[in-house]
Each structure stands twice: as structure tokens, then as C-alpha cells.
Tab-separated table of C-alpha atoms in Angstrom:
chain	number	residue	atom	x	y	z
P	1	MET	CA	0.000	0.000	0.000
P	2	THR	CA	1.135	3.538	-0.694
P	3	GLU	CA	2.600	5.106	2.386
P	4	GLY	CA	0.165	7.008	4.516
P	5	VAL	CA	-0.620	7.692	8.139
P	6	LYS	CA	-1.157	4.288	9.708
P	7	ILE	CA	-3.728	3.770	12.421
P	8	ALA	CA	-3.870	0.598	14.524
P	9	CYS	CA	-7.348	-0.476	15.632
P	10	HIS	CA	-7.689	-2.852	18.596
P	11	PRO	CA	-4.259	-4.375	17.942
P	12	THR	CA	-3.358	-7.937	18.796
P	13	PHE	CA	0.253	-8.866	19.373
P	14	SER	CA	2.390	-11.730	18.205
P	15	GLN	CA	3.269	-14.512	20.618
P	16	ASP	CA	6.823	-13.248	21.047
P	17	GLY	CA	5.467	-10.113	22.693
P	18	GLU	CA	6.911	-7.717	20.150
P	19	GLY	CA	4.889	-4.629	19.292
P	20	SER	CA	4.168	-5.451	15.677
P	21	ALA	CA	0.408	-4.901	15.629
P	22	MET	CA	-2.383	-6.125	13.408
P	23	SER	CA	-5.969	-4.874	13.373
P	24	GLU	CA	-8.070	-8.049	13.301
P	25	ALA	CA	-7.457	-8.644	9.594
P	26	VAL	CA	-8.361	-5.074	8.573
P	27	SER	CA	-5.654	-2.595	7.673
P	28	VAL	CA	-6.770	0.939	8.533
P	29	ALA	CA	-4.878	3.963	7.217
P	30	LEU	CA	-5.189	7.628	6.358
P	31	HIS	CA	-3.510	8.903	3.184
P	32	PRO	CA	-2.848	12.625	2.659
P	33	THR	CA	-4.149	14.364	-0.445
P	34	ALA	CA	-2.305	17.001	-2.439
P	35	ASP	CA	-4.586	19.747	-1.130
P	36	GLY	CA	-4.208	18.896	2.555
P	37	HIS	CA	-7.132	16.551	3.140
P	38	LEU	CA	-7.164	12.842	4.008
P	39	ILE	CA	-8.431	9.680	2.307
P	40	GLY	CA	-9.436	6.835	4.599
P	41	VAL	CA	-8.193	3.448	3.372
P	42	LEU	CA	-9.733	0.197	4.586
P	43	THR	CA	-8.105	-3.025	3.372
P	44	LEU	CA	-9.526	-6.435	4.210
P	45	ASP	CA	-6.269	-8.112	5.083
P	46	SER	CA	-6.695	-11.868	5.395
P	47	PRO	CA	-5.640	-13.243	1.997
P	48	ALA	CA	-5.360	-16.824	3.295
P	49	SER	CA	-9.117	-16.845	3.977
P	50	LEU	CA	-9.884	-14.855	0.813
P	51	ASN	CA	-10.609	-11.940	3.144
P	52	ALA	CA	-13.620	-13.676	4.699
P	53	LEU	CA	-15.556	-11.241	6.853
P	54	SER	CA	-15.524	-11.913	10.607
P	55	LEU	CA	-17.404	-10.143	13.400
P	56	PRO	CA	-14.277	-8.260	14.610
P	57	MET	CA	-13.619	-7.119	11.031
P	58	ILE	CA	-17.188	-5.874	10.734
P	59	ALA	CA	-16.781	-3.881	13.959
P	60	ILE	CA	-13.562	-2.244	12.761
P	61	LEU	CA	-15.057	-1.311	9.396
P	62	GLN	CA	-18.128	0.207	11.031
P	63	ARG	CA	-16.119	2.109	13.621
P	64	SER	CA	-13.716	3.528	11.037
P	65	LEU	CA	-16.483	4.576	8.654
P	66	THR	CA	-18.380	6.299	11.456
P	67	LEU	CA	-15.284	8.141	12.673
P	68	TRP	CA	-14.316	9.314	9.195
P	69	GLU	CA	-17.854	10.354	8.301
P	70	GLN	CA	-17.725	12.787	11.223
P	71	ASP	CA	-14.177	14.043	10.512
P	72	PRO	CA	-14.136	17.044	8.111
P	73	ALA	CA	-10.499	16.334	7.197
P	74	VAL	CA	-11.467	12.981	5.639
P	75	VAL	CA	-12.927	13.552	2.173
P	76	CYS	CA	-13.149	10.021	0.745
P	77	VAL	CA	-12.881	6.344	1.688
P	78	LEU	CA	-11.261	3.576	-0.363
P	79	LEU	CA	-12.345	0.024	0.470
P	80	GLN	CA	-10.341	-2.859	-1.009
P	81	GLY	CA	-8.997	-6.347	-0.360
P	82	ALA	CA	-5.421	-7.515	0.145
P	83	GLY	CA	-3.847	-10.180	-2.034
P	84	GLU	CA	-4.275	-11.180	-5.650
P	85	LYS	CA	-7.254	-13.544	-5.374
P	86	ALA	CA	-10.152	-11.848	-3.654
P	87	PHE	CA	-11.804	-8.710	-2.435
P	88	CYS	CA	-13.999	-10.720	-0.037
P	89	ALA	CA	-15.252	-14.275	-0.523
P	90	GLY	CA	-18.075	-13.834	2.003
P	91	GLY	CA	-18.692	-14.105	5.717
P	92	ASP	CA	-16.848	-16.268	8.215
P	93	ILE	CA	-19.616	-18.868	8.224
P	94	ARG	CA	-17.606	-21.735	9.718
P	95	SER	CA	-18.040	-20.017	13.075
P	96	PHE	CA	-21.758	-20.850	13.066
P	97	TYR	CA	-21.091	-24.585	12.855
P	98	TYR	CA	-18.638	-24.559	15.746
P	99	ARG	CA	-20.946	-22.400	17.860
P	100	GLN	CA	-23.802	-24.808	17.254
P	101	GLN	CA	-21.633	-27.734	18.318
P	102	GLU	CA	-20.226	-26.115	21.451
P	103	GLU	CA	-22.850	-23.751	22.828
P	104	SER	CA	-26.472	-23.677	23.943
P	105	GLU	CA	-29.265	-22.688	21.595
P	106	GLN	CA	-29.634	-19.437	23.511
P	107	ALA	CA	-25.951	-18.626	22.998
P	108	LEU	CA	-26.210	-19.569	19.320
P	109	PHE	CA	-29.190	-17.230	18.972
P	110	GLY	CA	-27.192	-14.403	20.566
P	111	TYR	CA	-24.221	-14.950	18.265
P	112	ALA	CA	-26.354	-15.167	15.107
P	113	ARG	CA	-28.298	-12.051	16.116
P	114	ASP	CA	-25.136	-10.065	16.789
P	115	PHE	CA	-23.292	-11.228	13.670
P	116	PHE	CA	-26.067	-10.556	11.184
P	117	GLU	CA	-27.267	-7.367	12.877
P	118	GLN	CA	-23.807	-5.816	12.819
P	119	GLU	CA	-23.149	-6.999	9.263
P	120	TYR	CA	-26.429	-5.567	7.981
P	121	ARG	CA	-25.965	-2.293	9.850
P	122	LEU	CA	-22.561	-1.976	8.168
P	123	ASP	CA	-23.995	-2.773	4.740
P	124	HIS	CA	-26.803	-0.256	5.197
P	125	HIS	CA	-24.324	2.371	6.416
P	126	ILE	CA	-22.322	1.922	3.217
P	127	HIS	CA	-25.483	2.384	1.132
P	128	ARG	CA	-26.169	5.662	2.944
P	129	TYR	CA	-22.604	6.868	3.453
P	130	ALA	CA	-22.348	10.662	3.405
P	131	LYS	CA	-18.925	10.860	1.726
P	132	PRO	CA	-17.591	9.334	-1.497
P	133	LEU	CA	-16.798	5.665	-0.894
P	134	VAL	CA	-14.840	3.861	-3.616
P	135	CYS	CA	-14.900	0.064	-3.425
P	136	VAL	CA	-12.712	-2.087	-5.684
P	137	ALA	CA	-13.812	-5.708	-6.112
P	138	ASP	CA	-10.697	-7.220	-7.654
P	139	GLY	CA	-10.934	-11.014	-7.782
P	140	ILE	CA	-13.542	-13.035	-5.888
P	141	CYS	CA	-16.481	-11.107	-4.455
P	142	MET	CA	-19.261	-13.298	-3.099
P	143	GLY	CA	-21.977	-13.234	-0.464
P	144	GLY	CA	-20.959	-10.841	2.307
P	145	GLY	CA	-18.372	-9.303	-0.028
P	146	ILE	CA	-21.163	-8.218	-2.368
P	147	GLY	CA	-22.934	-6.789	0.685
P	148	LEU	CA	-19.975	-4.439	1.214
P	149	PHE	CA	-19.617	-3.662	-2.490
P	150	ALA	CA	-23.219	-3.102	-3.569
P	151	GLY	CA	-23.856	0.093	-1.611
P	152	ALA	CA	-20.620	1.952	-2.339
P	153	SER	CA	-20.765	5.327	-4.098
P	154	PHE	CA	-18.308	4.110	-6.755
P	155	ARG	CA	-18.287	0.352	-7.383
P	156	VAL	CA	-15.232	-0.651	-9.383
P	157	VAL	CA	-14.572	-4.022	-11.014
P	158	THR	CA	-11.561	-5.408	-12.877
P	159	GLU	CA	-10.987	-8.057	-15.502
P	160	LYS	CA	-10.417	-10.487	-12.615
P	161	SER	CA	-13.697	-9.826	-10.793
P	162	LEU	CA	-15.785	-12.922	-10.066
P	163	PHE	CA	-19.178	-12.562	-8.382
P	164	ALA	CA	-21.786	-14.952	-7.002
P	165	MET	CA	-24.521	-15.215	-4.389
P	166	PRO	CA	-24.149	-18.966	-3.682
P	167	GLU	CA	-26.202	-19.154	-0.475
P	168	VAL	CA	-28.697	-21.680	-1.853
P	169	THR	CA	-25.876	-24.244	-1.807
P	170	ILE	CA	-25.214	-23.776	1.931
P	171	GLY	CA	-28.753	-23.609	3.281
P	172	LEU	CA	-28.964	-19.833	3.630
P	173	TYR	CA	-30.425	-17.472	0.990
P	174	PRO	CA	-29.055	-14.318	-0.697
P	175	ASP	CA	-28.935	-11.839	2.195
P	176	VAL	CA	-26.782	-8.705	2.888
P	177	GLY	CA	-29.414	-6.651	1.071
P	178	ALA	CA	-29.526	-9.013	-1.913
P	179	SER	CA	-33.294	-9.331	-1.555
P	180	TRP	CA	-33.391	-5.659	-2.507
P	181	PHE	CA	-30.848	-5.508	-5.351
P	182	LEU	CA	-31.568	-8.907	-6.961
P	183	SER	CA	-35.242	-8.007	-7.281
P	184	ARG	CA	-34.283	-4.823	-9.156
P	185	MET	CA	-32.062	-6.424	-11.793
P	186	PRO	CA	-33.193	-6.694	-15.441
P	187	GLY	CA	-35.758	-9.374	-16.247
P	188	ARG	CA	-35.369	-12.538	-14.178
P	189	LEU	CA	-31.575	-12.340	-13.934
P	190	GLY	CA	-31.626	-11.541	-10.220
P	191	LEU	CA	-33.956	-14.460	-9.588
P	192	TRP	CA	-31.615	-16.715	-11.567
P	193	LEU	CA	-28.568	-15.618	-9.588
P	194	GLY	CA	-30.387	-16.242	-6.311
P	195	LEU	CA	-31.857	-19.628	-7.213
P	196	THR	CA	-28.725	-21.040	-8.819
P	197	GLY	CA	-25.749	-19.239	-7.259
P	198	ALA	CA	-24.437	-18.748	-10.815
P	199	ARG	CA	-21.173	-16.884	-11.228
P	200	PHE	CA	-20.796	-13.691	-13.240
P	201	ASN	CA	-17.991	-11.271	-14.065
P	202	GLY	CA	-17.325	-7.558	-13.906
P	203	ALA	CA	-18.891	-6.813	-17.282
P	204	ASP	CA	-22.061	-8.569	-16.121
P	205	ALA	CA	-22.026	-6.615	-12.855
P	206	ILE	CA	-21.998	-3.331	-14.764
P	207	GLY	CA	-24.846	-4.473	-17.001
P	208	LEU	CA	-26.842	-5.669	-13.993
P	209	GLY	CA	-26.504	-2.284	-12.291
P	210	LEU	CA	-24.354	-3.775	-9.546
P	211	ALA	CA	-21.126	-2.000	-10.570
P	212	ASP	CA	-20.243	1.361	-12.095
P	213	HIS	CA	-16.697	1.286	-13.476
P	214	LEU	CA	-14.065	-1.088	-14.821
P	215	MET	CA	-10.325	-0.724	-14.334
P	216	ALA	CA	-7.315	-2.946	-14.934
P	217	SER	CA	-6.263	-5.023	-11.942
P	218	ARG	CA	-2.677	-3.855	-12.412
P	219	GLU	CA	-3.811	-0.245	-11.857
P	220	ARG	CA	-5.039	-0.919	-8.332
P	221	THR	CA	-1.859	0.343	-6.712
P	222	GLU	CA	-2.121	3.606	-8.678
P	223	LEU	CA	-5.716	4.362	-7.738
P	224	LEU	CA	-4.971	5.847	-4.313
P	225	PRO	CA	-2.241	8.250	-5.556
P	226	ARG	CA	-4.553	9.382	-8.364
P	227	LEU	CA	-7.393	9.977	-5.934
P	228	ALA	CA	-4.984	11.986	-3.790
P	229	GLU	CA	-4.364	14.379	-6.682
P	230	ILE	CA	-8.025	15.376	-6.965
P	231	ASN	CA	-9.046	18.904	-6.009
P	232	TRP	CA	-11.370	17.971	-3.164
P	233	SER	CA	-12.828	21.444	-2.833
P	234	GLN	CA	-14.545	21.285	-6.251
P	235	GLU	CA	-17.241	18.680	-7.056
P	236	PRO	CA	-15.326	15.599	-5.867
P	237	ASN	CA	-17.903	13.099	-7.087
P	238	GLN	CA	-17.604	14.382	-10.630
P	239	GLN	CA	-13.816	14.250	-10.480
P	240	ILE	CA	-13.811	10.692	-9.112
P	241	ASP	CA	-16.176	9.677	-11.881
P	242	GLN	CA	-13.937	11.275	-14.512
P	243	LEU	CA	-10.879	9.512	-13.090
P	244	LEU	CA	-12.587	6.128	-13.109
P	245	ARG	CA	-14.000	6.633	-16.606
P	246	HIS	CA	-10.499	7.454	-17.798
P	247	LEU	CA	-9.201	4.228	-16.257
P	248	GLN	CA	-12.038	2.323	-17.907
P	249	VAL	CA	-11.150	3.644	-21.357
P	250	GLU	CA	-7.639	2.303	-20.858
P	251	VAL	CA	-8.870	-1.250	-20.221
P	252	ASP	CA	-12.093	-1.490	-22.261
P	253	ALA	CA	-10.458	-3.185	-25.255
P	254	ALA	CA	-9.055	-6.006	-23.110
P	255	ALA	CA	-12.096	-6.389	-20.852
P	256	PRO	CA	-13.712	-9.838	-20.743
P	257	ALA	CA	-17.089	-10.270	-22.376
P	258	PRO	CA	-20.081	-10.776	-20.082
P	259	VAL	CA	-20.930	-14.406	-19.343
P	260	LEU	CA	-24.464	-13.956	-17.978
P	261	LEU	CA	-26.056	-11.091	-19.892
P	262	PRO	CA	-26.044	-12.854	-23.302
P	263	HIS	CA	-28.373	-15.486	-21.817
P	264	GLN	CA	-31.003	-13.099	-20.485
P	265	ALA	CA	-33.735	-14.011	-22.986
P	266	ARG	CA	-33.245	-17.720	-22.317
P	267	ILE	CA	-33.155	-17.208	-18.547
P	268	ASP	CA	-36.299	-15.064	-18.621
P	269	ALA	CA	-38.078	-17.870	-20.469
P	270	LEU	CA	-36.770	-20.591	-18.134
P	271	LEU	CA	-37.996	-18.715	-15.068
P	272	ALA	CA	-41.307	-17.506	-16.489
P	273	GLY	CA	-44.191	-17.969	-14.064
P	274	ARG	CA	-45.355	-16.765	-10.674
P	275	THR	CA	-45.104	-19.933	-8.585
P	276	LEU	CA	-41.890	-21.513	-7.382
P	277	GLU	CA	-43.157	-25.001	-8.094
P	278	GLY	CA	-44.016	-24.114	-11.691
P	279	VAL	CA	-40.682	-22.414	-12.309
P	280	LEU	CA	-38.703	-25.329	-10.858
P	281	ALA	CA	-40.676	-27.814	-12.964
P	282	ASN	CA	-40.119	-25.752	-16.108
P	283	LEU	CA	-36.419	-25.480	-15.329
P	284	GLN	CA	-36.088	-29.214	-14.760
P	285	GLU	CA	-37.820	-30.120	-18.000
P	286	ALA	CA	-35.945	-27.628	-20.176
P	287	SER	CA	-33.398	-28.937	-22.650
P	288	LEU	CA	-30.015	-27.325	-22.012
P	289	ALA	CA	-27.856	-29.534	-24.190
P	290	SER	CA	-26.247	-27.054	-26.557
P	291	ALA	CA	-22.654	-25.942	-26.164
P	292	GLN	CA	-23.867	-22.381	-25.564
P	293	GLU	CA	-25.962	-23.507	-22.605
P	294	VAL	CA	-23.406	-25.473	-20.608
P	295	SER	CA	-23.197	-22.754	-17.953
P	296	LEU	CA	-26.990	-22.674	-17.662
P	297	ALA	CA	-27.112	-26.440	-17.193
P	298	ARG	CA	-24.455	-26.241	-14.505
P	299	ALA	CA	-26.365	-23.496	-12.714
P	300	ARG	CA	-29.560	-25.571	-12.899
P	301	GLU	CA	-27.759	-28.420	-11.127
P	302	SER	CA	-26.772	-26.077	-8.295
P	303	CYS	CA	-30.367	-24.965	-7.961
P	304	GLN	CA	-31.694	-28.516	-7.903
P	305	SER	CA	-29.121	-29.680	-5.349
P	306	GLY	CA	-29.620	-26.662	-3.108
P	307	SER	CA	-31.731	-26.362	0.013
P	308	PRO	CA	-35.516	-26.388	-0.607
P	309	ILE	CA	-35.900	-24.006	2.338
P	310	SER	CA	-33.393	-21.625	0.770
P	311	ARG	CA	-35.205	-21.673	-2.566
P	312	ALA	CA	-38.540	-20.935	-0.905
P	313	ILE	CA	-37.151	-18.013	1.092
P	314	LEU	CA	-35.407	-16.594	-1.971
P	315	TRP	CA	-38.593	-16.824	-4.036
P	316	ARG	CA	-40.707	-15.005	-1.460
P	317	GLN	CA	-38.038	-12.374	-0.834
P	318	TYR	CA	-37.574	-11.719	-4.553
P	319	TRP	CA	-41.196	-10.702	-5.030
P	320	GLN	CA	-41.729	-9.088	-1.626
P	321	ALA	CA	-38.599	-6.894	-1.640
P	322	ARG	CA	-39.731	-5.097	-4.791
P	323	ARG	CA	-42.245	-3.225	-2.634
P	324	GLN	CA	-39.981	-2.618	0.346
P	325	SER	CA	-37.426	-0.039	1.348
P	326	LEU	CA	-33.841	-1.104	1.877
P	327	ALA	CA	-34.259	-0.736	5.648
P	328	GLU	CA	-37.337	-2.975	5.616
P	329	VAL	CA	-35.447	-5.578	3.600
P	330	PHE	CA	-32.575	-5.659	6.092
P	331	ALA	CA	-35.031	-6.075	8.983
P	332	ASP	CA	-36.654	-9.057	7.261
P	333	GLU	CA	-33.279	-10.530	6.381
P	334	LEU	CA	-32.156	-10.385	10.001
P	335	THR	CA	-35.174	-12.437	11.079
P	336	LEU	CA	-34.721	-14.895	8.225
P	337	SER	CA	-30.985	-15.359	8.740
P	338	VAL	CA	-31.262	-15.973	12.477
P	339	ASN	CA	-34.023	-18.515	11.860
P	340	CYS	CA	-31.955	-20.220	9.156
P	341	VAL	CA	-29.274	-20.738	11.822
P	342	LEU	CA	-31.630	-21.895	14.573
P	343	LYS	CA	-34.004	-24.168	12.655
P	344	GLY	CA	-33.100	-24.085	8.965
P	345	ASP	CA	-30.469	-25.773	6.830
P	346	PHE	CA	-27.637	-23.279	7.264
P	347	VAL	CA	-25.505	-25.112	9.846
P	348	GLU	CA	-25.917	-28.391	7.943
P	349	GLY	CA	-24.934	-26.688	4.714
P	350	VAL	CA	-21.787	-25.279	6.320
P	351	ARG	CA	-20.926	-28.722	7.662
P	352	ALA	CA	-21.311	-30.427	4.296
P	353	LEU	CA	-19.477	-27.802	2.243
P	354	LEU	CA	-16.770	-26.456	4.558
P	355	ILE	CA	-16.309	-28.694	7.607
P	356	ASP	CA	-16.637	-32.358	6.566
P	357	LYS	CA	-16.534	-31.385	2.888
P	358	ASP	CA	-18.592	-34.425	1.888
P	359	LYS	CA	-20.851	-32.189	-0.233
P	360	SER	CA	-23.814	-34.345	0.825
P	361	PRO	CA	-26.032	-32.118	2.967
P	362	CYS	CA	-29.135	-33.623	4.541
P	363	TRP	CA	-31.634	-30.928	3.622
P	364	GLN	CA	-34.940	-30.731	5.441
P	365	VAL	CA	-38.093	-31.464	3.463
P	366	PRO	CA	-40.518	-28.561	3.954
P	367	GLN	CA	-44.061	-29.298	5.051
P	368	PRO	CA	-46.880	-28.830	2.544
P	369	GLY	CA	-48.334	-25.346	2.275
P	370	THR	CA	-46.720	-22.070	3.322
P	371	SER	CA	-47.317	-21.816	7.062
P	372	TRP	CA	-43.866	-23.241	7.754
P	373	LEU	CA	-42.337	-20.421	5.710
P	374	ASP	CA	-44.377	-17.834	7.605
P	375	ASP	CA	-42.649	-19.044	10.772
P	376	TYR	CA	-39.265	-17.996	9.334
P	377	TYR	CA	-40.507	-14.395	9.313
P	378	VAL	CA	-41.215	-14.435	13.058
P	379	TRP	CA	-38.443	-13.021	15.286
P	380	PRO	CA	-37.441	-15.762	17.756
P	381	GLU	CA	-37.305	-13.758	20.981
P	382	GLY	CA	-38.074	-10.196	22.016
P	383	VAL	CA	-37.950	-7.529	19.287
P	384	ASN	CA	-35.994	-7.515	16.047
P	385	PRO	CA	-33.314	-4.820	16.628
P	386	LEU	CA	-33.569	-3.629	13.013
P	387	SER	CA	-37.339	-3.150	12.968
P	388	GLY	CA	-39.254	-0.016	13.919
P	389	SER	CA	-37.998	2.150	16.755
P	390	GLU	CA	-35.587	-0.557	17.886
P	391	ALA	CA	-33.405	0.263	14.882
P	392	GLY	CA	-32.435	3.473	16.641
P	393	GLY	CA	-32.890	5.402	13.406
P	394	ASN	CA	-29.872	3.747	11.811
P	395	LEU	CA	-31.850	1.978	9.110
P	396	ARG	CA	-34.333	4.700	8.172
């Protein structure tokens, strides 16, 4: 990283007792601008885990963003990931399995509530951030990583960007505000991404309205110095946009072609209908044998092997979130996510995919009707901290 003013947040020390400090896998720094201001730099710094998002990391990100939002010297924030492989591959979901094995149901409820509440408050804060926030998703960006990326003022992809919302394969559902942004994508593409966990690239993300600009991965190290040269006293948003558009022109010719968007007409036809059962039956019966449809066939397999509970939640959320505010979506997602931990397929999905790695989850078979799904929208105990007055105004 370009030299700046380093800030250590809640440091932990190495076993030898030396004072070399880390900040819970988040590097926090302030970089001076040419005109005497500061740019806040947040770097997810756990390359070995593909920068998976933990609860301490969430706390540091939220605390830094809040501090800088209130500091007039800080004019912009840059959010990025360390390493060559990923911006953020998602949340630290292994922790839920171990908590379920070692703790009481009450303790598991408390952990799930705290994790998802803090994550969603952070995501919503990014959506509403008062200063320019530039997020670069270079490499893998999935699940919780998309939650950080989707709300940024300037969402930047590279030729290496790889996106997915693969929650259906682990017994969750697309959360972190995905109910809101998937339901607003063109045609049925958002529904497809949620039901199948299909992967897509940076060019797709721009076409889907999930990203704004493309730049070359090799230019990442030059972005901060270029931002520092901006005249921050004159229309900074316009100048950031001009800088990023200039970087996009430099890489446009070598940019990869979209892998999802060319299939929109076919996907819209495959998912035509207003009942989940009808759509799944149509998808199963469809012939996807051509060479051009290999990726669609692979995505269909992921859908069919995913959790039935996850598919049902995704379906209801997709249609319901179209009529909701972002704050209302996050409140619903908190209830759903906690219930997926306590009584759904999430812990079993984590076990099968990441712990035992047998890839043979024992999914629950939902009861007939919809009353069982209604139960997933009921907060388990007390009051949902993101709903109504309990949200403390943070999600309004």
C-alpha cells in the first residue's frame, strides 16, 4: 500500500510479545491528499481466507467509517482487499457450525443475532454513506463481499472480478441486502442468480446495475495516488467519476465479455411464471444440451441440489422486496438469517461444504403449504433490533 498515516485499531500482538500490531485482519490507514485533506483506506487483510468477513472485522469497518464520516479532514474512503485472489469471498460462516456444536441454543441465537445485525448495519451504512466511498472488487467477491460492495458510491470491477450469491448451496439465501438488489435487476436475472448461485464477471455486474466502473487489476496500486491528486474542494464526485472513466477507457479493449447477460432471454423464459413449483418444474424439464448452454445447465444443477428451504425463502423475498425499502429488507433478512441458523439448513450446509466437505447435505423437506415459511418471518425472541424504533434510526 502507498505510504500514509497508519492507524492501529484494537491491535493484537504476536506470541513473542513484540509490538508489531495487526488490526483483526483489517488494515486501517489515512492517506494525505495534495490539497491537505485525508483519504481513509480500509483493506480487508486476510488473503489466506480470501478476506472472509468476521465479526471483529465488521466492527472495525463500522467504527472507522463512522469516525471518518464525522471528521471534516477525511474527504473520501477507499475500500479494497489484500492479495491477488479476492476482495472478499463472504462471511466467516464456519463459526456458526462450531458455535452450534459447542454452545447452547440461547448462545447460538445471541451470536447469530449479533453477527447478522452488525453486518447488515454496516452494509446499510455503506449504502447511505455521506462521503464518497470507492470500493474495488478485484478477484472473488461473493456473499458478504457483495454486501460491502453493492452500496458503495463508486463500485469498481476489474478483468479479474468474479461474483456470485451462492447461499442456496449452503442452506442460507441471498442476504446482505440481496433481496433488494436482486429483485431490481433486469428481467429474471436476479432471480436466476439467487436460485442457482451462478457466477458472473465484472462486465455482467456493470450491465446488472451492480457496478459502475471497470479498471485494470494492475492499476489498483495507482488508484490511491490518483485519488490523492483530486481537487477535493470542487465537485469531488464528478472528479472521481472522470478519473474512473479514464481508467475504464484504458482497459475497455481487453475487458472480458459478459458471461451472464447474453443469456437473459433464455433465462427469462426458463424462469417464467409466478409460482416456485411451476418455475422449478419448467427449469427441470428444459433442454439445455447445446454448447452455448453449458453454464446454464451447470447453474440448474446447483439450484436442484440446493436447500428447498433456501429456494422458498429466496422466491418469497424476490417478489416481496420489490415493494420494500432497503431498511425494511434488512429487517426481514435479520429475522430470516437468524431462523436459518436456529431451525433451517444453514448449519448443515456449512458442515457439508466447509467442515466435513462431503458435499452431501441432509436438507430438510418442507411441510406442505406455506405456514412453515411464515414461521421464518417471526423473530425468535423479544424484538428484532432492526425493525421499527428498535433500529435506533440507523436503518431509516
